[in-house]
CSV table of C-alpha atoms in Angstrom, one decimal:
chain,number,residue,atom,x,y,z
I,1,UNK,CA,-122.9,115.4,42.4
I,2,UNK,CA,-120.1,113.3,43.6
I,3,UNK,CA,-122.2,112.2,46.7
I,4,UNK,CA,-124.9,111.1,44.5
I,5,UNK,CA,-122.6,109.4,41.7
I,6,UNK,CA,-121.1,107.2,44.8
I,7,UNK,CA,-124.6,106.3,46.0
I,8,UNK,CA,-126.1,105.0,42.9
I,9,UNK,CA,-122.9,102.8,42.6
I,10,UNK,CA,-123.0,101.5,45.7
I,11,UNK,CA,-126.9,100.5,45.7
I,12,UNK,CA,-126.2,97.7,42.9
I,13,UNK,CA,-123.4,96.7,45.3
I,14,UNK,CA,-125.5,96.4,48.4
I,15,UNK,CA,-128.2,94.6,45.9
I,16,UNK,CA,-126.1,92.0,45.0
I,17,UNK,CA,-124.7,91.3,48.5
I,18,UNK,CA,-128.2,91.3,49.7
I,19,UNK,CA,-129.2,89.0,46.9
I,20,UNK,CA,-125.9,86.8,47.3
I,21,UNK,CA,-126.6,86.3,50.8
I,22,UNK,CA,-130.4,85.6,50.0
I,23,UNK,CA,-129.7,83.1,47.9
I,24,UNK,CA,-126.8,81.7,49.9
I,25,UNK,CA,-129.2,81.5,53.0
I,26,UNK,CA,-132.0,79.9,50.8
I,27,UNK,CA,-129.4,76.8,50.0
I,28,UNK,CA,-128.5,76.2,53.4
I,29,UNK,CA,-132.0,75.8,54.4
I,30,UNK,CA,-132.7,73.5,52.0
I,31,UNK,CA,-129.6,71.3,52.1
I,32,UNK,CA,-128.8,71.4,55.8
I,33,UNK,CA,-131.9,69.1,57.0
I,34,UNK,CA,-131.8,67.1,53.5
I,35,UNK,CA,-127.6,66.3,54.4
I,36,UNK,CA,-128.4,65.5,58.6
I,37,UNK,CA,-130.9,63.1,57.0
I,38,UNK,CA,-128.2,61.8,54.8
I,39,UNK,CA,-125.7,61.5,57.3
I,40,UNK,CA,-128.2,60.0,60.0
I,41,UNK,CA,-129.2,57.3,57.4
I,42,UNK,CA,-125.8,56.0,58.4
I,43,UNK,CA,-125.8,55.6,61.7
I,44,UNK,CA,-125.6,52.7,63.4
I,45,UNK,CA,-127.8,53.6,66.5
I,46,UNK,CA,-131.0,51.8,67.4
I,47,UNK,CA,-132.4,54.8,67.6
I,48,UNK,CA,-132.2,58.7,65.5
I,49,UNK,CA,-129.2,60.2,67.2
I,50,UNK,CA,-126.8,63.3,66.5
I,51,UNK,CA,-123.6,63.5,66.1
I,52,UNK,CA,-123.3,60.2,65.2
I,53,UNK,CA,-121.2,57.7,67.4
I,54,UNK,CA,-120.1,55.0,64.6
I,55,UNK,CA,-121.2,54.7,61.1
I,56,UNK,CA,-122.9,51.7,59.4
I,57,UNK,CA,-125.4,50.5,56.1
I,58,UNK,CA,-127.6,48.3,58.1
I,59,UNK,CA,-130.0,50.6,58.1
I,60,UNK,CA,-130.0,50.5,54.2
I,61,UNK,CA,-130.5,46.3,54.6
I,62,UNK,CA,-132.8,46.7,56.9
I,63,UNK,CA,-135.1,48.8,54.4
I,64,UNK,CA,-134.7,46.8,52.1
I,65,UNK,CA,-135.0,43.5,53.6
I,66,UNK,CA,-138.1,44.6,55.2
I,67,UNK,CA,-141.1,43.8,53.0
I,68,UNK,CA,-143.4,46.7,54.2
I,69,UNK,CA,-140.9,49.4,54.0
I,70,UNK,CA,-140.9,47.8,50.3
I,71,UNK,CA,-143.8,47.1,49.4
I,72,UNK,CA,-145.0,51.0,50.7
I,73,UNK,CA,-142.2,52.1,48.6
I,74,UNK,CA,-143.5,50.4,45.3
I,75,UNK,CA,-147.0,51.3,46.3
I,76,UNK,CA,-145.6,55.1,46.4
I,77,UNK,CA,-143.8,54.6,43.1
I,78,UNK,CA,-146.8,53.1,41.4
I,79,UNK,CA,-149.7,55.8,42.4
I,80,UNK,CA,-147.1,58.5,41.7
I,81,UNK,CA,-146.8,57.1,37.9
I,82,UNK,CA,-150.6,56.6,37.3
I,83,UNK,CA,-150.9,60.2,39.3
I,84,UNK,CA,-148.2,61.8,36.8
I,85,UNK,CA,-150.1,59.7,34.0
I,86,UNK,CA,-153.5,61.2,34.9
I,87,UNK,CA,-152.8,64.7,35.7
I,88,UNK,CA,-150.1,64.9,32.2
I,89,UNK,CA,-153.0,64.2,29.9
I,90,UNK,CA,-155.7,65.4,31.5
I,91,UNK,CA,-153.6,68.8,32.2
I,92,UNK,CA,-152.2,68.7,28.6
I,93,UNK,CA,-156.1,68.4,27.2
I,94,UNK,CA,-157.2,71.1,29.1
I,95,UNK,CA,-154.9,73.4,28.8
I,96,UNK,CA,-154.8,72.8,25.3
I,97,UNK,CA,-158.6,73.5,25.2
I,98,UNK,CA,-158.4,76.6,27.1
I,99,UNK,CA,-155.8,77.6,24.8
I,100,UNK,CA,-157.3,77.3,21.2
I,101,UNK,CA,-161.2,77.0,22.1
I,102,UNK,CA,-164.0,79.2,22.6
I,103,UNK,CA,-165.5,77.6,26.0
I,104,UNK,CA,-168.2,79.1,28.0
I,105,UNK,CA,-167.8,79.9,31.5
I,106,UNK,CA,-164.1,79.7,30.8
I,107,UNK,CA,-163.5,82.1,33.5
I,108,UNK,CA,-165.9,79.8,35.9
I,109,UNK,CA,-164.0,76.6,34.6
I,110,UNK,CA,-160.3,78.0,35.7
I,111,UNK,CA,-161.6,78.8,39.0
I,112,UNK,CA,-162.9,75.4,39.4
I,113,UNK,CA,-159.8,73.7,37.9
I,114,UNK,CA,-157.3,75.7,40.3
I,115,UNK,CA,-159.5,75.5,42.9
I,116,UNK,CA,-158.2,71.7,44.9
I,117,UNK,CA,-154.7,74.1,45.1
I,118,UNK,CA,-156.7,76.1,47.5
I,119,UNK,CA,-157.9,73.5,49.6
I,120,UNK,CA,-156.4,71.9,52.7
I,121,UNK,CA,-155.5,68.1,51.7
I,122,UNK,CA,-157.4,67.0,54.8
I,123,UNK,CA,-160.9,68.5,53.8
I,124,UNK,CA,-160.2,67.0,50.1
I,125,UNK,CA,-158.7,63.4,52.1
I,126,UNK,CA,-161.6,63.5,54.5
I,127,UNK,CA,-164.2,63.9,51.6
I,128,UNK,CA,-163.1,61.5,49.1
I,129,UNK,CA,-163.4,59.0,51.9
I,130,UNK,CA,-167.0,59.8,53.4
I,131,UNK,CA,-167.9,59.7,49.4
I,132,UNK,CA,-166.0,56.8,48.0
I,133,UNK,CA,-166.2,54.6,51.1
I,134,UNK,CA,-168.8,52.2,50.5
I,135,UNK,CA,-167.9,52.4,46.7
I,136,UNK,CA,-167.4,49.2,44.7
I,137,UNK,CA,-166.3,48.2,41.4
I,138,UNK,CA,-166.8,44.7,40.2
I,139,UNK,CA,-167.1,44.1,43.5
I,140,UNK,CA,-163.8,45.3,44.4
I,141,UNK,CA,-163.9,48.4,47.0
I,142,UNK,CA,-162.5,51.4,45.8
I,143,UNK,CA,-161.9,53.0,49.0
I,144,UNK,CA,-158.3,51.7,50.0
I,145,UNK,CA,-157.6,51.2,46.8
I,146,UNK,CA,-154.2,52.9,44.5
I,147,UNK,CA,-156.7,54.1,42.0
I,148,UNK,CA,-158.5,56.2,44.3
I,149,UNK,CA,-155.3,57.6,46.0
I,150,UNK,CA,-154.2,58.0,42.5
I,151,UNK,CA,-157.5,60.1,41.5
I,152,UNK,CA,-157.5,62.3,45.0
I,153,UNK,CA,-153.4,63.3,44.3
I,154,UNK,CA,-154.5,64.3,40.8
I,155,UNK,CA,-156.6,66.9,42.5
I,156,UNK,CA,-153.3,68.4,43.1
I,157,UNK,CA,-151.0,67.7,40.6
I,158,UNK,CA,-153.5,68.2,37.5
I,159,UNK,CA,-154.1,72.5,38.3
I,160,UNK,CA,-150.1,72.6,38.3
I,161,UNK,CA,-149.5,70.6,35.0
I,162,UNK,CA,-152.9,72.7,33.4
I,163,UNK,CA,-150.9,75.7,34.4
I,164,UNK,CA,-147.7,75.0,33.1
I,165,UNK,CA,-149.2,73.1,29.8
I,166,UNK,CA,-151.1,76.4,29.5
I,167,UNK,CA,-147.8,79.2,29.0
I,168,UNK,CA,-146.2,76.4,27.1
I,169,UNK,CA,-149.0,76.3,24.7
I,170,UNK,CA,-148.6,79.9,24.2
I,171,UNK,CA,-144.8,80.0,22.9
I,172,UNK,CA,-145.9,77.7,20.2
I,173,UNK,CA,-146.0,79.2,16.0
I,174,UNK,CA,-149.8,77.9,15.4
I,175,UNK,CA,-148.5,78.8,11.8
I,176,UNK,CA,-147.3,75.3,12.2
I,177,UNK,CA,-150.2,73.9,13.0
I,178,UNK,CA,-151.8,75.6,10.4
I,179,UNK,CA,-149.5,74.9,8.1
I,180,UNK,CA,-150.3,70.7,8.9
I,181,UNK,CA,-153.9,71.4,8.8
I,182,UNK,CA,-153.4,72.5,5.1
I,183,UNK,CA,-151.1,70.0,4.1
I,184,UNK,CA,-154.2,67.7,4.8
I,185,UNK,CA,-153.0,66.5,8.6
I,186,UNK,CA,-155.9,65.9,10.8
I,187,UNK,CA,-156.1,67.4,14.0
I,188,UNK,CA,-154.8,64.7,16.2
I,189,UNK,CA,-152.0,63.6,14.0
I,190,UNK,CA,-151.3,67.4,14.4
I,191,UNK,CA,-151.3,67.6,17.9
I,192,UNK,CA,-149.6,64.2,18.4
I,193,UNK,CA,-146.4,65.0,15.8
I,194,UNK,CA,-146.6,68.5,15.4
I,195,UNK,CA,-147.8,70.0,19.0
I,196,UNK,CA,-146.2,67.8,21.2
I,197,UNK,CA,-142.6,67.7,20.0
I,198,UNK,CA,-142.7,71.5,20.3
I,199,UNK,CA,-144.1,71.6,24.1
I,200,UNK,CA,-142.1,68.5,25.3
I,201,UNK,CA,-140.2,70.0,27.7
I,202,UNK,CA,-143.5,71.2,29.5
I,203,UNK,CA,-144.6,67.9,29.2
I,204,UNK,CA,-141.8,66.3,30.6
I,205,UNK,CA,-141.5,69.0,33.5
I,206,UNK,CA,-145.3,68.5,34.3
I,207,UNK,CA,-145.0,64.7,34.3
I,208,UNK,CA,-142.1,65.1,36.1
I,209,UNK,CA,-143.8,67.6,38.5
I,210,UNK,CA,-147.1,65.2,38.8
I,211,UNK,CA,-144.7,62.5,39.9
I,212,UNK,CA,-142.8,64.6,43.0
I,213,UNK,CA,-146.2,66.1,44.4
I,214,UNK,CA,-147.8,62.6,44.4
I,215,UNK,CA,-144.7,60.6,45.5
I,216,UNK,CA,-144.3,63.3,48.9
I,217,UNK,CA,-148.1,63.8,49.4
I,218,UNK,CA,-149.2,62.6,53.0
I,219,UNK,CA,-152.2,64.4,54.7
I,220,UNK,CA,-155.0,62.6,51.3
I,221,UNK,CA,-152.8,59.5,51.8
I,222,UNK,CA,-153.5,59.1,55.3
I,223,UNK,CA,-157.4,59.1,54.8
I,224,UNK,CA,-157.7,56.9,51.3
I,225,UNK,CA,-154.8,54.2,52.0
I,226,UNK,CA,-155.1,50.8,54.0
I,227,UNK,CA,-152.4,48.6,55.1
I,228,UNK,CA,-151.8,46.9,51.9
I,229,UNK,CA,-151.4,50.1,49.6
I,230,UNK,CA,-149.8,52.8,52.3
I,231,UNK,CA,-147.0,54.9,50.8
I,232,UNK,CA,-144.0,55.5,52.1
I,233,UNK,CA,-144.8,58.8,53.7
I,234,UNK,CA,-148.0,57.2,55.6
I,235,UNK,CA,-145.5,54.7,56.7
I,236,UNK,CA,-143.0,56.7,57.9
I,237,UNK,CA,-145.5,58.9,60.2
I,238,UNK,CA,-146.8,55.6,61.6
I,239,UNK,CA,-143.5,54.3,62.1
I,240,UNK,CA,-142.2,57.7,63.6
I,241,UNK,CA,-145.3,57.2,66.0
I,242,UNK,CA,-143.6,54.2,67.4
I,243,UNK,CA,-139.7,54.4,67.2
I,244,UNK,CA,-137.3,56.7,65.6
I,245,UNK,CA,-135.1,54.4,63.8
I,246,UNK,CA,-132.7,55.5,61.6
I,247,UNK,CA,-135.0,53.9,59.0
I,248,UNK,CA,-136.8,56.8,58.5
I,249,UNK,CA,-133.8,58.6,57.6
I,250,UNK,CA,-133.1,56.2,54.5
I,251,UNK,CA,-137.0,56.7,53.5
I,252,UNK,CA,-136.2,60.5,53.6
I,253,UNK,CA,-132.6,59.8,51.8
I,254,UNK,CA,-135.0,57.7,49.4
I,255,UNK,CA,-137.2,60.3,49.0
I,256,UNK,CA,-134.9,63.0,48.6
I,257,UNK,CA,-133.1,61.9,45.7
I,258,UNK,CA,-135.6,60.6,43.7
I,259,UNK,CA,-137.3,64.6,44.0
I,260,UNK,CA,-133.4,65.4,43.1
I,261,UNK,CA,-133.6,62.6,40.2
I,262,UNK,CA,-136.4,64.2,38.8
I,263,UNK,CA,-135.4,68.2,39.0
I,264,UNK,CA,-132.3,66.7,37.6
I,265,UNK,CA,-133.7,65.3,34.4
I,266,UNK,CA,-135.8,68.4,33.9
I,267,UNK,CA,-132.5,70.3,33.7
I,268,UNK,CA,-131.0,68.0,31.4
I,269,UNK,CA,-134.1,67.8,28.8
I,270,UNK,CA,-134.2,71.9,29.0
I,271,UNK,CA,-130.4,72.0,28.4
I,272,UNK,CA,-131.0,70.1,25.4
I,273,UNK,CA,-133.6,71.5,23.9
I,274,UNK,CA,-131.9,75.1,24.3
I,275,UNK,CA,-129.1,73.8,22.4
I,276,UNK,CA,-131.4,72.3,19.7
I,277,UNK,CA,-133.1,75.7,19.7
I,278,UNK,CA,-128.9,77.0,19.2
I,279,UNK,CA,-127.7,75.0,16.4
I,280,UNK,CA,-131.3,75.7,14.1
């Protein structure tokens, strides 16, 4: 009895180790490349060395004095926000649909909806450009274009923001909305004042999702990008091509905490709201 007493203490002991030491090993292998990439953004090498042999920022004025690391930045920043823009409300439609609807074929329609998750981004790179190539809009071409980058990272970041939008919709009280409908509220003033204040931390974590997966995307970029609107990522793997600078590492450092920027303001808005939730 004794013997078995002493065993079921000990597995919740050897569960928590194991699960400390999961955890602890899942840190480090996040944080160890993103801090060498820190600390090689300061090196003062021509070329990406480790250790480092003296420390400098020039690398930091370099990027920054250097038009096409900037301008492929802003380009990065700008088809992330009109990705995050796209996929939010076309995600938050959707899944709204889905949620108070009758829709035929609604099994049909989630499989086609989650289905560009499933798909390698060269095939859906490589397809938009054999079908969008010759494409022009007021006699502008659409291949090369933001837009179209925009549209083909929405491919990706709309199923994840459908998802999400989707549970969220189910922890509202559609008393409420009720409730509005009655009081003679039509249904978009509804969903715009009622709806939307309830769900806003989905909606600012699917935004905010949108943003990261379109702002680190690469393989679609690659295909659908020119030499006037390349993001960051494209430009780093050309440049990498060519010479390892430490100027890659400030791209990545870039890139890093913006993603950390993001996660960080997700925490903060849920924080909140749980403490809103609290006090009522």
């Amino acid at each position: 009895m004794s013997d078995v007493l002493a065993r079921r203490g000990f597995e919740p002991v050897m569960l928590k180790a194991l699960g400390a030491a999961f955890i602890v090993f899942i840190v480090a292998y996040i944080l160890i490349p993103v801090l060498v990439t820190l600390v090689m953004s300061f090196n003062d090498a021509a070329m990406i060395r480790f250790p480092i042999n003296a420390w400098s920022l020039k690398w930091y004025q370099d990027f920054f004095a250097s038009p096409q690391w900037t301008d492929a930045l802003k380009s990065s920043v700008i088809i992330a926000t009109g990705t995050a823009i796209i996929s939010t409300v076309s995600g938050i439609l959707a899944a709204w649909a889905f949620e108070r609807f009758p829709i035929p074929f609604k099994n049909a329609l989630y499989l086609l909806i989650m289905l560009p998750l499933f798909m390698p981004g060269v095939v859906l790179g490589l397809g938009i450009a054999m079908t969008f190539g010759g494409v022009q809009i007021a006699g502008v071409n659409l291949y090369g274009s933001r837009a179209l980058v925009m549209i083909a990272h929405s491919l990706w970041a709309m199923p994840l923001v459908f998802m999400l939008m989707e549970a969220t919709f189910r922890t509202v009280d559609y008393r409420v909305v009720e409730a509005s409908y009655d009081l003679g509220a039509n249904p978009l003033r509804t969903f715009i004042e009622i709806v939307v204040p309830m769900v806003s931390t989905g909606v600012i974590s699917s935004a905010l999702f949108a943003f990261v997966i379109s702002l680190n995307e690469f393989v679609m970029a690659l295909f659908l990008t020119d030499r006037d609107t390349q993001t960051l990522p494209v430009l780093m793997w050309l440049s990498l091509r060519s010479a390892g600078t430490p100027r890659l590492a400030v791209a990545s450092v870039i890139l890093a905490l913006t993603v950390f920027a993001c996660l960080a303001i997700i925490m903060v808005w849920y924080v909140r709201q749980l403490r809103k939730v609290s006090r009522n």
